[in-house]
CSV table of C-alpha atoms in Angstrom, one decimal:
chain,number,residue,atom,x,y,z
A,1,MET,CA,-11.6,225.5,36.1
A,2,LEU,CA,-14.5,225.0,38.4
A,3,GLU,CA,-17.9,223.6,38.0
A,4,LYS,CA,-21.3,224.0,39.8
A,5,TYR,CA,-22.4,221.2,42.3
A,6,ILE,CA,-25.6,220.9,44.2
A,7,THR,CA,-25.1,219.2,47.5
A,8,GLY,CA,-27.5,216.8,49.1
A,9,THR,CA,-29.0,219.6,51.2
A,10,GLY,CA,-29.5,221.8,48.2
A,11,GLN,CA,-26.4,224.2,48.4
A,12,HIS,CA,-24.9,225.6,45.1
A,13,VAL,CA,-21.2,225.5,45.3
A,14,MET,CA,-18.3,225.7,42.9
A,15,VAL,CA,-16.0,222.5,42.9
A,16,HIS,CA,-13.2,221.1,41.0
A,17,THR,CA,-13.8,219.3,37.7
A,18,ALA,CA,-13.9,215.5,37.4
A,19,ASP,CA,-10.5,215.4,35.6
A,20,LYS,CA,-8.7,216.8,38.8
A,21,CYS,CA,-9.6,213.7,40.8
A,22,ALA,CA,-9.5,211.1,38.1
A,23,GLY,CA,-8.3,207.8,39.2
A,24,HIS,CA,-9.0,208.7,43.0
A,25,HIS,CA,-12.1,208.5,45.2
A,26,CYS,CA,-13.9,211.7,45.5
A,27,CYS,CA,-17.0,212.7,47.6
A,28,ILE,CA,-18.2,214.6,44.6
A,29,HIS,CA,-17.4,212.7,41.5
A,30,ASN,CA,-16.4,209.2,42.5
A,31,PRO,CA,-17.3,208.3,46.1
A,32,SER,CA,-16.0,205.1,47.6
A,33,ASP,CA,-18.4,202.3,48.8
A,34,ASN,CA,-18.2,203.6,52.3
A,35,HIS,CA,-20.9,203.5,54.8
A,36,MET,CA,-21.8,207.2,54.4
A,37,LYS,CA,-22.0,207.1,50.6
A,38,GLY,CA,-25.8,207.3,50.5
A,39,TRP,CA,-26.0,210.2,53.1
A,40,PRO,CA,-26.8,213.7,51.8
A,41,THR,CA,-23.7,215.8,51.3
A,42,HIS,CA,-23.5,219.4,53.1
A,43,TRP,CA,-20.7,221.9,52.4
A,44,ARG,CA,-19.2,223.4,55.6
A,45,GLN,CA,-18.0,226.9,54.3
A,46,ASP,CA,-16.8,227.7,57.8
A,47,ARG,CA,-14.5,224.8,58.0
A,48,GLY,CA,-13.8,224.2,54.2
A,49,MET,CA,-15.0,220.6,54.4
A,50,MET,CA,-17.7,218.3,53.1
A,51,GLU,CA,-19.9,216.7,55.5
A,52,ARG,CA,-22.5,213.8,55.3
A,53,LEU,CA,-25.7,214.1,57.2
A,54,CYS,CA,-26.8,211.0,58.9
A,55,GLU,CA,-30.3,209.9,59.6
A,56,HIS,CA,-30.3,211.8,62.8
A,57,ALA,CA,-29.3,215.2,60.8
A,58,VAL,CA,-25.9,215.2,62.4
A,59,GLY,CA,-23.0,216.2,60.1
A,60,HIS,CA,-20.0,214.0,59.9
A,61,PRO,CA,-16.9,214.6,57.8
A,62,ASP,CA,-17.1,212.7,54.5
A,63,PHE,CA,-15.0,209.5,54.5
A,64,ASP,CA,-13.2,210.3,51.3
A,65,ASP,CA,-12.7,214.0,52.0
A,66,SER,CA,-11.3,213.1,55.4
A,67,ARG,CA,-8.7,210.8,53.7
A,68,TYR,CA,-7.8,213.6,51.3
A,69,HIS,CA,-7.1,215.9,54.4
A,70,ALA,CA,-5.5,213.1,56.5
A,71,ASP,CA,-2.6,215.3,57.5
A,72,ASP,CA,-5.0,217.8,59.3
A,73,THR,CA,-5.6,216.1,62.6
A,74,SER,CA,-8.4,218.7,63.3
A,75,PHE,CA,-10.4,217.7,60.2
A,76,SER,CA,-12.2,214.8,61.8
A,77,ILE,CA,-13.2,216.5,65.0
A,78,HIS,CA,-17.1,217.0,65.1
A,79,GLY,CA,-20.0,216.5,67.4
A,80,CYS,CA,-20.4,212.8,66.6
A,81,ASP,CA,-23.6,210.6,67.5
A,82,GLY,CA,-21.7,207.4,66.5
A,83,CYS,CA,-23.2,206.9,63.1
A,84,CYS,CA,-19.9,207.5,61.4
A,85,ARG,CA,-17.8,205.1,63.7
A,86,TYR,CA,-16.1,202.3,62.2
A,87,ASP,CA,-13.4,199.7,63.7
A,88,THR,CA,-11.0,199.2,61.0
A,89,GLU,CA,-10.3,199.5,57.4
A,90,ILE,CA,-10.0,196.8,54.9
A,91,GLU,CA,-8.9,197.4,51.3
A,92,GLY,CA,-9.6,201.1,51.8
A,93,LEU,CA,-13.2,200.8,53.2
A,94,PRO,CA,-14.6,201.1,56.6
A,95,ALA,CA,-15.5,197.9,58.5
A,96,ARG,CA,-17.0,197.0,61.8
A,97,TRP,CA,-16.3,193.9,63.9
A,98,TYR,CA,-18.8,191.1,64.4
A,99,GLU,CA,-18.5,188.6,67.1
A,100,GLY,CA,-14.7,189.2,67.6
A,101,ALA,CA,-13.4,187.1,64.8
A,102,TYR,CA,-15.2,188.8,61.7
A,103,ALA,CA,-15.5,192.2,60.1
A,104,VAL,CA,-18.1,193.5,57.7
A,105,SER,CA,-17.1,196.2,55.2
A,106,SER,CA,-19.4,199.1,54.3
A,107,ASN,CA,-19.8,197.3,50.8
A,108,GLY,CA,-21.2,194.3,52.4
A,109,GLU,CA,-18.1,192.0,52.2
A,110,VAL,CA,-17.5,189.7,55.2
A,111,TRP,CA,-14.0,189.0,56.4
A,112,SER,CA,-12.6,186.5,58.7
A,113,TYR,CA,-9.7,186.8,61.1
A,114,TRP,CA,-9.5,183.0,62.1
A,115,ARG,CA,-6.2,181.4,61.4
A,116,THR,CA,-5.2,177.6,61.7
A,117,LYS,CA,-2.1,177.0,63.8
A,118,GLY,CA,-1.1,174.1,61.7
A,119,PRO,CA,-0.5,170.3,62.3
A,120,LYS,CA,2.0,170.8,65.2
A,121,HIS,CA,-1.0,172.4,67.1
A,122,ASP,CA,-3.6,169.9,66.0
A,123,ASN,CA,-4.8,172.4,63.4
A,124,GLN,CA,-6.4,174.4,66.2
A,125,CYS,CA,-7.8,177.9,65.1
A,126,GLU,CA,-7.1,181.3,66.6
A,127,ILE,CA,-8.1,184.8,65.9
A,128,ARG,CA,-5.2,186.8,64.4
A,129,LYS,CA,-6.1,190.5,63.9
A,130,ASP,CA,-2.4,191.3,63.4
A,131,LEU,CA,-2.7,189.5,60.0
A,132,PRO,CA,-4.7,190.5,56.9
A,133,PRO,CA,-8.2,188.9,57.0
A,134,ASN,CA,-9.5,186.3,54.5
A,135,LYS,CA,-12.6,187.3,52.5
A,136,LEU,CA,-15.4,184.9,52.9
A,137,THR,CA,-17.0,183.6,49.6
A,138,PRO,CA,-20.8,183.7,50.0
A,139,ARG,CA,-23.3,181.3,48.5
A,140,LYS,CA,-26.6,182.0,47.0
A,141,ASN,CA,-29.9,180.4,48.0
A,142,ASP,CA,-32.7,179.7,45.6
A,143,LYS,CA,-34.0,183.3,45.7
A,144,GLY,CA,-30.5,184.7,45.0
A,145,TYR,CA,-29.7,186.1,48.5
A,146,LEU,CA,-26.1,185.6,49.6
A,147,ARG,CA,-25.2,183.5,52.8
A,148,VAL,CA,-21.9,183.0,54.7
A,149,GLN,CA,-20.9,180.4,57.2
A,150,LEU,CA,-19.5,181.8,60.4
A,151,THR,CA,-18.1,180.1,63.6
A,152,VAL,CA,-19.7,181.7,66.6
A,153,ALA,CA,-19.3,180.5,70.2
A,154,GLY,CA,-17.8,177.3,68.8
A,155,ARG,CA,-20.7,176.4,66.5
A,156,LEU,CA,-21.1,176.8,62.9
A,157,GLN,CA,-24.1,179.0,61.7
A,158,GLU,CA,-25.2,180.5,58.4
A,159,GLU,CA,-25.9,184.3,58.0
A,160,TYR,CA,-27.7,186.2,55.3
A,161,VAL,CA,-25.1,188.7,54.2
A,162,HIS,CA,-27.7,191.7,53.9
A,163,ARG,CA,-29.0,190.9,57.3
A,164,LEU,CA,-25.5,190.5,58.9
A,165,CYS,CA,-24.5,193.9,57.2
A,166,TRP,CA,-27.6,195.8,58.7
A,167,ILE,CA,-27.0,194.3,62.2
A,168,VAL,CA,-23.3,195.3,62.2
A,169,TRP,CA,-23.8,198.8,60.9
A,170,LYS,CA,-27.3,199.8,62.0
A,171,GLY,CA,-28.3,197.4,64.9
A,172,PRO,CA,-30.6,194.6,65.6
A,173,ILE,CA,-33.6,193.6,63.4
A,174,VAL,CA,-36.7,193.9,65.6
A,175,GLY,CA,-39.6,191.4,65.2
A,176,GLU,CA,-40.8,190.7,61.7
A,177,MET,CA,-39.0,193.6,60.1
A,178,GLN,CA,-37.1,192.8,56.8
A,179,VAL,CA,-33.9,194.3,55.3
A,180,ARG,CA,-34.7,195.6,51.8
A,181,HIS,CA,-32.4,196.1,48.9
A,182,LEU,CA,-33.1,199.6,47.6
A,183,ASP,CA,-32.0,198.7,44.1
A,184,GLY,CA,-33.6,195.2,44.1
A,185,ASN,CA,-30.1,193.5,43.5
A,186,PRO,CA,-29.4,191.0,46.2
A,187,ASP,CA,-25.8,191.0,45.3
A,188,ASN,CA,-25.5,194.5,46.3
A,189,ASN,CA,-25.2,194.3,50.0
A,190,GLY,CA,-23.6,197.6,50.9
A,191,ILE,CA,-25.2,199.4,53.9
A,192,TYR,CA,-25.9,202.4,51.6
A,193,ASN,CA,-28.1,200.1,49.6
A,194,LEU,CA,-30.1,198.6,52.5
A,195,SER,CA,-33.0,199.7,54.3
A,196,ILE,CA,-35.3,198.3,57.1
A,197,GLY,CA,-39.0,197.8,56.6
A,198,THR,CA,-42.1,195.5,56.8
A,199,GLN,CA,-42.9,192.7,54.3
A,200,GLU,CA,-45.5,195.0,52.7
A,201,GLU,CA,-42.9,197.7,52.1
A,202,ASN,CA,-40.6,194.9,50.6
A,203,GLU,CA,-43.3,193.8,48.2
A,204,ALA,CA,-44.1,197.4,47.4
A,205,ASP,CA,-40.5,197.9,46.4
A,206,LYS,CA,-40.7,194.9,43.9
A,207,THR,CA,-44.0,196.4,42.5
A,208,ARG,CA,-42.3,199.8,42.1
A,209,ARG,CA,-39.3,198.3,40.4
A,210,GLY,CA,-41.3,196.0,38.3
A,211,THR,CA,-39.6,192.8,39.7
A,212,ARG,CA,-42.6,191.4,41.6
A,213,LEU,CA,-43.2,187.9,40.3
A,214,GLU,CA,-47.0,187.1,39.8
A,215,GLY,CA,-49.0,184.3,38.5
A,216,ASP,CA,-47.1,181.7,36.5
A,217,ASP,CA,-43.7,183.6,37.2
A,218,ARG,CA,-43.8,182.9,40.8
A,219,PRO,CA,-41.4,180.2,42.0
A,220,ASN,CA,-43.1,176.9,42.8
A,221,SER,CA,-46.3,178.0,41.2
A,222,LYS,CA,-48.3,175.3,39.4
A,223,PRO,CA,-48.5,175.3,35.5
A,224,THR,CA,-51.9,176.1,34.2
A,225,GLU,CA,-53.9,173.4,32.5
A,226,ALA,CA,-53.3,175.0,29.2
A,227,LYS,CA,-49.4,174.9,29.8
A,228,LEU,CA,-49.6,171.3,30.8
A,229,LYS,CA,-51.5,170.3,27.6
A,230,GLU,CA,-49.0,172.2,25.5
A,231,ALA,CA,-46.2,170.5,27.5
A,232,ALA,CA,-47.9,167.0,26.9
A,233,GLY,CA,-48.0,167.7,23.2
A,234,LEU,CA,-44.2,168.6,23.0
A,235,TRP,CA,-43.3,165.6,25.1
A,236,SER,CA,-45.3,163.2,22.9
A,237,SER,CA,-43.4,164.9,19.9
A,238,GLY,CA,-40.0,163.8,21.3
A,239,PHE,CA,-39.0,166.9,23.3
A,240,SER,CA,-37.2,166.2,26.5
A,241,LEU,CA,-38.6,167.3,29.8
A,242,SER,CA,-35.7,169.8,30.3
A,243,GLU,CA,-36.2,171.2,26.9
A,244,ILE,CA,-39.9,171.7,27.6
A,245,VAL,CA,-39.3,173.5,30.9
A,246,ARG,CA,-36.9,175.9,29.0
A,247,LYS,CA,-39.2,176.4,26.0
A,248,LEU,CA,-42.3,177.1,27.9
A,249,GLY,CA,-40.7,178.9,30.8
A,250,LEU,CA,-42.3,176.6,33.3
A,251,PRO,CA,-41.8,177.5,37.1
A,252,VAL,CA,-41.0,173.9,37.8
A,253,CYS,CA,-38.1,171.5,37.3
A,254,ALA,CA,-38.0,168.5,34.9
A,255,SER,CA,-38.8,165.8,37.6
A,256,ALA,CA,-41.8,167.9,38.8
A,257,LEU,CA,-43.1,168.3,35.2
A,258,HIS,CA,-42.7,164.5,34.8
A,259,TYR,CA,-44.7,163.9,37.9
A,260,ARG,CA,-47.5,166.2,36.6
A,261,LEU,CA,-47.5,164.6,33.1
A,262,VAL,CA,-47.1,161.0,34.1
A,263,ARG,CA,-48.3,160.3,37.6
A,264,ALA,CA,-50.9,163.0,37.7
A,265,GLY,CA,-51.3,163.3,34.0
A,266,ALA,CA,-54.4,161.1,33.1
A,267,LYS,CA,-55.9,164.0,31.5
A,268,HIS,CA,-52.9,164.6,29.2
A,269,VAL,CA,-51.4,162.9,26.2
A,270,LYS,CA,-48.8,160.4,27.2
A,271,ARG,CA,-45.5,160.1,25.3
A,272,GLY,CA,-45.7,158.1,22.1
A,273,LYS,CA,-43.5,155.3,21.0
């Protein structure tokens, strides 16, 4: 049984149904998180293959379709501009090297090939690409963006995962340009979810998605006079500072609220006995 499928370039083709590829990655029904995932699909009737068109309108064999036809050595032959290139595969996904000791997968995961030699060698480190890499665990900053710590040229440095993924897969970030998350989720750092743009475009993305913080919702914004009076009333009634922050949804921590209510709070009611 076949079903109709419309490719990214508008072609109407008949393809297999979803049950035929259940449990496996498929360029039509269940694409993997590879670096070509967001590119438009295009059916090559002359070669019986699915291509993905890069930003330069060059057709590249789809990653998942290529794996399905892995026995056909001629399948991957095409006029390539380099966009589909990758250096290795990690857990079934393409990855590119970074600074010789690291690799970044197309889904935004960062892997390290550093290994410790052990006590006999004074715990010195070496790069071992003949061994499986270790996935780095990123940390979030106060805005929710993920960072990883890397050793580059003998020095430790922290990199934002979304910026690192863009540099590895797309190239340098020029000037004041910013890497944008298309779905607004800073946890989703796959290259297919990233785009480059200005700060104005980044803010426009937030407005379009309805995630732009304004007024009292902005981090580090000052509570309004009315909010402070309400907080003072709750504090004098016996509520703790942490409870007040949560109850009123104030954009400050408990210690900052204490400062405003006590040290700068001559206008407000002080806590009763």
